[in-house]
Coordinates of N, CA, C and O in Angstrom, one line a residue:
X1 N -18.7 184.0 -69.7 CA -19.0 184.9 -68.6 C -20.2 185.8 -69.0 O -20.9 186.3 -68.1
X2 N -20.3 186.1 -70.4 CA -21.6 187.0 -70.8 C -22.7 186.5 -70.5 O -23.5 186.8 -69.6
X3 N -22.7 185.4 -71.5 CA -23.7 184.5 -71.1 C -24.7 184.4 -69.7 O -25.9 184.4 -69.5
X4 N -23.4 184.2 -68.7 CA -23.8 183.8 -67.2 C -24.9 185.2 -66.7 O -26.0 185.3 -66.3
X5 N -23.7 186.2 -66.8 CA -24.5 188.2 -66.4 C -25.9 188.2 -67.7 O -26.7 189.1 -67.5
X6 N -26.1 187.5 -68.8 CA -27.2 187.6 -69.6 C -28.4 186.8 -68.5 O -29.4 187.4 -68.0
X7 N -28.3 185.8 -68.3 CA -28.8 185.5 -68.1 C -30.1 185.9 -66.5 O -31.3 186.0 -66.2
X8 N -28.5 186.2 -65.5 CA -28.7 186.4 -64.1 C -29.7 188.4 -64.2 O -30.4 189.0 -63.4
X9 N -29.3 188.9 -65.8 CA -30.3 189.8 -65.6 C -31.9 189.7 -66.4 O -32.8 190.4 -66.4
X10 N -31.5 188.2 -67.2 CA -33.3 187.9 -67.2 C -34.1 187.5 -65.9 O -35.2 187.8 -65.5
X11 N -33.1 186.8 -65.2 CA -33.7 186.5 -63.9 C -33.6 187.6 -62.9 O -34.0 187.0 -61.9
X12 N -33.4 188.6 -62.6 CA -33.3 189.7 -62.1 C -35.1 190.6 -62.4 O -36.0 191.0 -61.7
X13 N -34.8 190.6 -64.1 CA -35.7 191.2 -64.5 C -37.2 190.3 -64.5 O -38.2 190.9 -64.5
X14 N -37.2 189.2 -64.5 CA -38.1 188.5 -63.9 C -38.4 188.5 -62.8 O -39.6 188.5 -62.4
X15 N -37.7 188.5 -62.4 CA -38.1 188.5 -60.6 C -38.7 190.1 -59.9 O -39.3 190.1 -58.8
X16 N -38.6 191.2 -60.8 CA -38.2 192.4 -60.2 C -40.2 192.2 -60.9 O -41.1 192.3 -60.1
X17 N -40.4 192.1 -62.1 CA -41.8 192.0 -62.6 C -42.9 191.7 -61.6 O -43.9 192.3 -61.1
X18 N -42.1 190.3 -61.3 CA -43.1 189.5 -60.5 C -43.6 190.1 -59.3 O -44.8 190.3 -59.0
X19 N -42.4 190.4 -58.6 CA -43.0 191.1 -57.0 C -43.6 192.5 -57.2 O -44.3 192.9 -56.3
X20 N -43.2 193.2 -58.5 CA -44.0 194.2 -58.7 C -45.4 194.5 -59.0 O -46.0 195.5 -58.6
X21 N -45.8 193.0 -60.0 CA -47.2 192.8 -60.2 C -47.9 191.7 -58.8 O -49.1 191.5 -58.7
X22 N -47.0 191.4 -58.1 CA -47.7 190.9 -56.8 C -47.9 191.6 -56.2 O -49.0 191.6 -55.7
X23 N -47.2 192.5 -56.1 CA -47.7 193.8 -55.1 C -49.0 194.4 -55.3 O -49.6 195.1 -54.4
X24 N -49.4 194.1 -56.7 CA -50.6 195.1 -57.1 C -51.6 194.3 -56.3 O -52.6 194.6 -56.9
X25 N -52.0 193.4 -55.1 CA -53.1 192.6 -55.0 C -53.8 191.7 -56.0 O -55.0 191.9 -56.3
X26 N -53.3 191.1 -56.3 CA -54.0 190.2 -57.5 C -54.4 190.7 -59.1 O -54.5 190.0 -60.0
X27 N -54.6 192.5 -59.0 CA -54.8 192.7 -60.0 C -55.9 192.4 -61.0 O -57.1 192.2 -60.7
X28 N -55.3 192.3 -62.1 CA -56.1 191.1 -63.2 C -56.7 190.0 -63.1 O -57.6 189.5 -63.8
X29 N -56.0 189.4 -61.9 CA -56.5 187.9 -61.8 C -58.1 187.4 -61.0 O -58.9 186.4 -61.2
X30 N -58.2 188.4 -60.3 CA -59.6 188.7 -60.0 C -60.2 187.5 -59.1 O -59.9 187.5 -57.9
X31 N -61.1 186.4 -59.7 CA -61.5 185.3 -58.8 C -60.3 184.1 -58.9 O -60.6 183.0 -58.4
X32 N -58.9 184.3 -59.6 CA -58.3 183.4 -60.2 C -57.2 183.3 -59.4 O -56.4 182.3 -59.5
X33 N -57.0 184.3 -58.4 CA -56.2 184.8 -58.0 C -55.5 184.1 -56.6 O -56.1 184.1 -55.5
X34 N -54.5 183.6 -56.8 CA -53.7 182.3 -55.6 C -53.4 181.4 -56.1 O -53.0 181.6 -57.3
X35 N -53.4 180.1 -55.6 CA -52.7 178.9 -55.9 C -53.5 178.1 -56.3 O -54.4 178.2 -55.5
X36 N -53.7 177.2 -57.2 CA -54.6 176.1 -57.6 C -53.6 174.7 -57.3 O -52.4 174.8 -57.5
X37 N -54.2 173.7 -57.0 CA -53.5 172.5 -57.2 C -54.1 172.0 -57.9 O -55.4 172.1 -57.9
X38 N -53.5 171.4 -58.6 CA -54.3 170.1 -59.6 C -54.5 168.9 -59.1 O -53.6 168.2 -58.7
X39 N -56.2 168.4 -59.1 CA -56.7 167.4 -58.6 C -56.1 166.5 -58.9 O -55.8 166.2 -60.0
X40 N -55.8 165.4 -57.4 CA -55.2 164.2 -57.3 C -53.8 163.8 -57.6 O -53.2 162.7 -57.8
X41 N -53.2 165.5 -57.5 CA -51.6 165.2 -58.0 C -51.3 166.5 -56.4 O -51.8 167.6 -56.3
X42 N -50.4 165.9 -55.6 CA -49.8 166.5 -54.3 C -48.4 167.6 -55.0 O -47.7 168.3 -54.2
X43 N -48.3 167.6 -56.4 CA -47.0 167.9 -56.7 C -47.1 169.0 -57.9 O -46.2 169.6 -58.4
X44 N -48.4 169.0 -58.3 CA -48.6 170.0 -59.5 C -49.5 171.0 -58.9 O -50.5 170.7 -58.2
X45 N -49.1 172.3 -59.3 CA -49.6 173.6 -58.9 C -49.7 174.7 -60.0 O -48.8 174.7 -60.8
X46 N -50.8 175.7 -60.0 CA -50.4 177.0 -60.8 C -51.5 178.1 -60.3 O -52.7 178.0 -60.1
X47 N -50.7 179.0 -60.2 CA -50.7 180.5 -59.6 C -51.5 181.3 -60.6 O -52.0 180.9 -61.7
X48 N -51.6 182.4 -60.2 CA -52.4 183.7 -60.9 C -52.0 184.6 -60.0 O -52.2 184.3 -58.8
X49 N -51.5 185.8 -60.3 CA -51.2 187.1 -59.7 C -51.3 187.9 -60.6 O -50.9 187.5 -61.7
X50 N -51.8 189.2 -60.4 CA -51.8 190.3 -61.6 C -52.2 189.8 -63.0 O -53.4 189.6 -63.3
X51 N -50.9 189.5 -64.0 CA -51.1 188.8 -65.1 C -50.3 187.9 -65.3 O -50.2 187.2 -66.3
X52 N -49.6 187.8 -64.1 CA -48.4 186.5 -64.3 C -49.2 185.3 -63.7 O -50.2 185.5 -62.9
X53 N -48.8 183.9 -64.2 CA -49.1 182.6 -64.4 C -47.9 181.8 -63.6 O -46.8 181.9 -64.2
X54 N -47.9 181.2 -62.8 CA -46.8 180.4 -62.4 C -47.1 178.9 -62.0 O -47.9 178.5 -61.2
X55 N -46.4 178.3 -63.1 CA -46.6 176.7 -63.2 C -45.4 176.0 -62.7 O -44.3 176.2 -62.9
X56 N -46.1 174.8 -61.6 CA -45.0 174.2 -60.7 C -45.3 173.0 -60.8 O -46.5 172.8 -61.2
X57 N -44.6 172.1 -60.6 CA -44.5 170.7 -60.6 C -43.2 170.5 -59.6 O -42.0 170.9 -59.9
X58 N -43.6 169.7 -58.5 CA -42.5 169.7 -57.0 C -41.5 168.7 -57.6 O -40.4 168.5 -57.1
X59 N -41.9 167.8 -59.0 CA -41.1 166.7 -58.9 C -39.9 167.1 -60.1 O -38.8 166.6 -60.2
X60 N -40.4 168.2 -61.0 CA -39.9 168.4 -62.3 C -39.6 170.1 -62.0 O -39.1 170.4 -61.0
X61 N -40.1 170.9 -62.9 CA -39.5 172.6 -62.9 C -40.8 173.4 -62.8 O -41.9 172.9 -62.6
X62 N -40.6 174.2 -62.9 CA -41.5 175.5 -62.9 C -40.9 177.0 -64.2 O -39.9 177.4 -64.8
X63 N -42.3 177.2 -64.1 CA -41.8 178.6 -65.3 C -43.0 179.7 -65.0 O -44.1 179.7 -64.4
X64 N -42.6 180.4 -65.4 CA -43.6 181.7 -65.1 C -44.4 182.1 -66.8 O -44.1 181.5 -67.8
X65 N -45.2 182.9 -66.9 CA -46.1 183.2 -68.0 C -47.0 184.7 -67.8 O -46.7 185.6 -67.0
X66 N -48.0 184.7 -68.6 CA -49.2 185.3 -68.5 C -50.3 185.1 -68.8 O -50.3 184.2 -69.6
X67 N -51.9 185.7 -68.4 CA -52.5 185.2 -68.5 C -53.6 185.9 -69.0 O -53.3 187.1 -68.7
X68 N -54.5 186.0 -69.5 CA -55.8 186.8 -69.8 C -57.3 185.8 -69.5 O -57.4 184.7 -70.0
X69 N -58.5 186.4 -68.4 CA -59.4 185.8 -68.4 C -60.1 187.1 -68.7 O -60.3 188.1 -68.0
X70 N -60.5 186.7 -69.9 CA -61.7 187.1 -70.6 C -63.1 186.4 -70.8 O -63.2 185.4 -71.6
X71 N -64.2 186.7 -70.1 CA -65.2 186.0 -70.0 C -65.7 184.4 -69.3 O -65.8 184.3 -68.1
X72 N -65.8 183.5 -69.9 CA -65.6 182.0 -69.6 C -64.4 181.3 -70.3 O -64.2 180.1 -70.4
X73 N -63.5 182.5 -70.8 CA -62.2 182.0 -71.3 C -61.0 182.3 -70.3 O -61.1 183.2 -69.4
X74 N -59.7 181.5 -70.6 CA -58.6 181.4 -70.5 C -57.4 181.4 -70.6 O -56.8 180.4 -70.1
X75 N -56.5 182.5 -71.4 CA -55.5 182.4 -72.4 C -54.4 182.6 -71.3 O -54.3 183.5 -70.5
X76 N -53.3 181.3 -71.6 CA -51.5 181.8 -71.0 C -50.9 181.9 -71.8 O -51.6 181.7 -72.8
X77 N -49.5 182.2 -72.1 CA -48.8 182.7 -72.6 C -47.7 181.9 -71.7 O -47.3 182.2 -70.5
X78 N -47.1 180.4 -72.6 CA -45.6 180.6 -71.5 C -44.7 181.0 -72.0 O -44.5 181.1 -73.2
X79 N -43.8 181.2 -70.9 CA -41.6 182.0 -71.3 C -41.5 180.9 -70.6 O -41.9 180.4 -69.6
X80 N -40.5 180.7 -72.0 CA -38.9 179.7 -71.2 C -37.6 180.5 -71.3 O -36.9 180.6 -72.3
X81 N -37.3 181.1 -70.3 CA -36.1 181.9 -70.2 C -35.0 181.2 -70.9 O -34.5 181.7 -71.9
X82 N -34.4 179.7 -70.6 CA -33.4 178.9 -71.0 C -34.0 178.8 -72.0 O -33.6 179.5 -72.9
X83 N -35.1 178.1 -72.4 CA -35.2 177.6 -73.9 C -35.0 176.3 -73.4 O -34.0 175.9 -74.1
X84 N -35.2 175.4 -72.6 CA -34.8 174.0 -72.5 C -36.1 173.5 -72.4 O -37.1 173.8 -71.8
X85 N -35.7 172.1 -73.3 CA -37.0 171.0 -73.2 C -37.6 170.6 -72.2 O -38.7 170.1 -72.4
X86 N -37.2 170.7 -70.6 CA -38.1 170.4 -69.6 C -38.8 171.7 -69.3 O -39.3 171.7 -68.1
X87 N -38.8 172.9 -70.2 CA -39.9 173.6 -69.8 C -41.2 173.4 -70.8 O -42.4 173.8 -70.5
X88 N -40.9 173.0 -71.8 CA -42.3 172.5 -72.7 C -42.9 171.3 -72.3 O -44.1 171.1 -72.4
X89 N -41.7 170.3 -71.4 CA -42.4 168.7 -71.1 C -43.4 169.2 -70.2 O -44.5 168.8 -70.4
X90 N -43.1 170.1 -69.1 CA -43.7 170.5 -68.2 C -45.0 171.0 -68.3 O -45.6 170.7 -67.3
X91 N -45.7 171.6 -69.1 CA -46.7 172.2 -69.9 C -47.4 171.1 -70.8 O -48.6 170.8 -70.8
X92 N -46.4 170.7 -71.5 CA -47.3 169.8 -72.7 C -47.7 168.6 -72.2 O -48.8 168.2 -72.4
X93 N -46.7 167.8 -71.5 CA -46.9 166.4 -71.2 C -46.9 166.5 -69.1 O -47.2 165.3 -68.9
X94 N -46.8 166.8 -68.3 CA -46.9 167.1 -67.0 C -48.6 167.3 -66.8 O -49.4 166.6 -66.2
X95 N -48.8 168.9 -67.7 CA -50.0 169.1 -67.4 C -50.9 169.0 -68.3 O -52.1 169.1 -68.0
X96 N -50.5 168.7 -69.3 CA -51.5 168.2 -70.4 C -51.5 169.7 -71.3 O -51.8 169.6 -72.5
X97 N -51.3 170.7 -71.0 CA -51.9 172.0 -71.8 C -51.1 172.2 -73.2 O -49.9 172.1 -73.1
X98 N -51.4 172.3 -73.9 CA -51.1 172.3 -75.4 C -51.9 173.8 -76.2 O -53.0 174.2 -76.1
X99 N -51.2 174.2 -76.8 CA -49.7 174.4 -77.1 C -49.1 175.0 -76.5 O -49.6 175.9 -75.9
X100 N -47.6 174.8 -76.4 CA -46.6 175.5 -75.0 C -46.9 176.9 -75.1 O -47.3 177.3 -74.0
X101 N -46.7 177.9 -76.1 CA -46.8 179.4 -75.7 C -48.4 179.8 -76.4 O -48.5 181.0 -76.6
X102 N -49.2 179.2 -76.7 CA -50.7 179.6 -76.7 C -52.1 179.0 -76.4 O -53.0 178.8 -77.1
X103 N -51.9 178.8 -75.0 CA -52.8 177.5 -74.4 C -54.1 178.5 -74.2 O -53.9 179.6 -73.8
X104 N -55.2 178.1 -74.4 CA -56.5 178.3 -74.8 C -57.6 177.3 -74.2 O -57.7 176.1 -74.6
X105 N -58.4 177.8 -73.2 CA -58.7 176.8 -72.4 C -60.4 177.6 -72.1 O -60.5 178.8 -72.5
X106 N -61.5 177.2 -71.6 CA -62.5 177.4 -71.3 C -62.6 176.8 -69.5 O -62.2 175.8 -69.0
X107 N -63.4 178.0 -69.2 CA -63.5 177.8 -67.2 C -64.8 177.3 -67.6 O -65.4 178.0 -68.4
X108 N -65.3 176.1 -67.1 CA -66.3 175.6 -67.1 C -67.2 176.4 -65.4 O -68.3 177.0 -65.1
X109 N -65.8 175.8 -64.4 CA -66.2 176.6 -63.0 C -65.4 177.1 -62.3 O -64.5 176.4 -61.8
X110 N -65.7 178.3 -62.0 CA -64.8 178.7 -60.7 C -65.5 179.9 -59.4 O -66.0 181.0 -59.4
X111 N -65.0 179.0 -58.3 CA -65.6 179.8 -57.2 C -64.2 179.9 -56.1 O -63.0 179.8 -56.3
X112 N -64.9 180.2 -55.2 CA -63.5 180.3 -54.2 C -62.7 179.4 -54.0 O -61.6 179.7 -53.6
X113 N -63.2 178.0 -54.2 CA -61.9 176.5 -53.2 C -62.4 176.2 -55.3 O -61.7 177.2 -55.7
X114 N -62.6 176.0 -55.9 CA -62.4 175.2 -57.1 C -62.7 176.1 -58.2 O -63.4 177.0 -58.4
X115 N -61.7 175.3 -59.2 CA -61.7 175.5 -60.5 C -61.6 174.3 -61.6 O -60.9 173.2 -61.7
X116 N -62.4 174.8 -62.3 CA -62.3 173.7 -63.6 C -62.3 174.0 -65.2 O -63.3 174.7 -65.6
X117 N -61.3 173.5 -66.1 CA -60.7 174.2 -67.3 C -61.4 172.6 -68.4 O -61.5 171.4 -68.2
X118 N -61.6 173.4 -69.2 CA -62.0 172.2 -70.3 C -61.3 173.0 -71.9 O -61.3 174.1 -72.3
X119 N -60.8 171.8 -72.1 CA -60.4 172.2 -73.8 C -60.6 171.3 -74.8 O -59.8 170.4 -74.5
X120 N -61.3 171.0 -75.7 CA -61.3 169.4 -76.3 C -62.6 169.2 -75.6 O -63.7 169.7 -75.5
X121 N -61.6 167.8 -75.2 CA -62.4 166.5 -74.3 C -61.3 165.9 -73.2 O -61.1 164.8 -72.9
X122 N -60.6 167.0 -72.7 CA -59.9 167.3 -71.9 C -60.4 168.3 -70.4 O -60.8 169.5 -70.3
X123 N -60.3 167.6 -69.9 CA -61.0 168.5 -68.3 C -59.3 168.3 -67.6 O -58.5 167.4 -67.8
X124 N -59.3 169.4 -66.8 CA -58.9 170.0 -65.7 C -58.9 170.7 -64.2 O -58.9 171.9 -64.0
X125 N -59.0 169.8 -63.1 CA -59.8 170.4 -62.0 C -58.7 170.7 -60.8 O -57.6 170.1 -60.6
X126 N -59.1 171.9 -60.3 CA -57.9 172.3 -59.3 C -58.4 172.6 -58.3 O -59.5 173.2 -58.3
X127 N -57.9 172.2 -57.2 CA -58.5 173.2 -55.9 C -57.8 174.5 -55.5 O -56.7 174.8 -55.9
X128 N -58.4 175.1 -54.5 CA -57.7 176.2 -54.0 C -56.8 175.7 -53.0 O -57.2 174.9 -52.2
X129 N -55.4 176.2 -53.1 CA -54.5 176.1 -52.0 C -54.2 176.5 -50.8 O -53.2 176.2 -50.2

């Protein structure tokens, strides 16, 4: 039963963040700010609000994070509240972004309807939602 009230007040306390930094108007997130879909997939999505990051996948899970855009860079930060393997699959192998809690990425472009992330020899293209 601890366990269960542990948990329900990470998610409480998550939830209470989120709509609090939504509230701020976008915040931090600046031109980043709304929904991206990831090109050619109807089912993969990620967010920007304030500093929070929200990664969805319609067919698999979602997790929340943060974010810093600094210059033509990109840094998230993800939380796995449970700690369960389908929140790393989701990240690592879903979206390709590596490594699960220090993904590092460069904006090649972004304007109002698109964005695009390069890391490697790895590209990334999203539209606006």
């Amino acid at each position: 039963m601890a366990r269960f009230y542990k948990h329900l007040i990470s998610y409480l306390l998550l939830l209470t963040s989120y709509l609090f930094i939504s509230c701020q108007e976008g915040g931090d997130a600046g031109d980043l700010l709304g929904q991206w879909r990831l090109t050619g997939s109807d089912t993969k999505y990620i967010s920007f609000s304030g500093s929070i990051t929200w990664i969805k996948s319609l067919n698999e899970n979602e997790l929340y994070g943060n974010f810093q855009h600094v210059g033509d860079s990109l840094f998230i930060q993800c939380y796995s509240i449970k700690g369960e393997p389908a929140d790393t699959a989701l990240v690592e192998n879903s979206f390709g972004f590596r490594p699960f809690n220090n993904i590092r990425m460069k904006i090649e472009t972004l304007t109002s309807d698109r964005l695009l992330l390069r890391k490697d020899n790895q590209t990334w293209g999203f539209d606006k939602y």
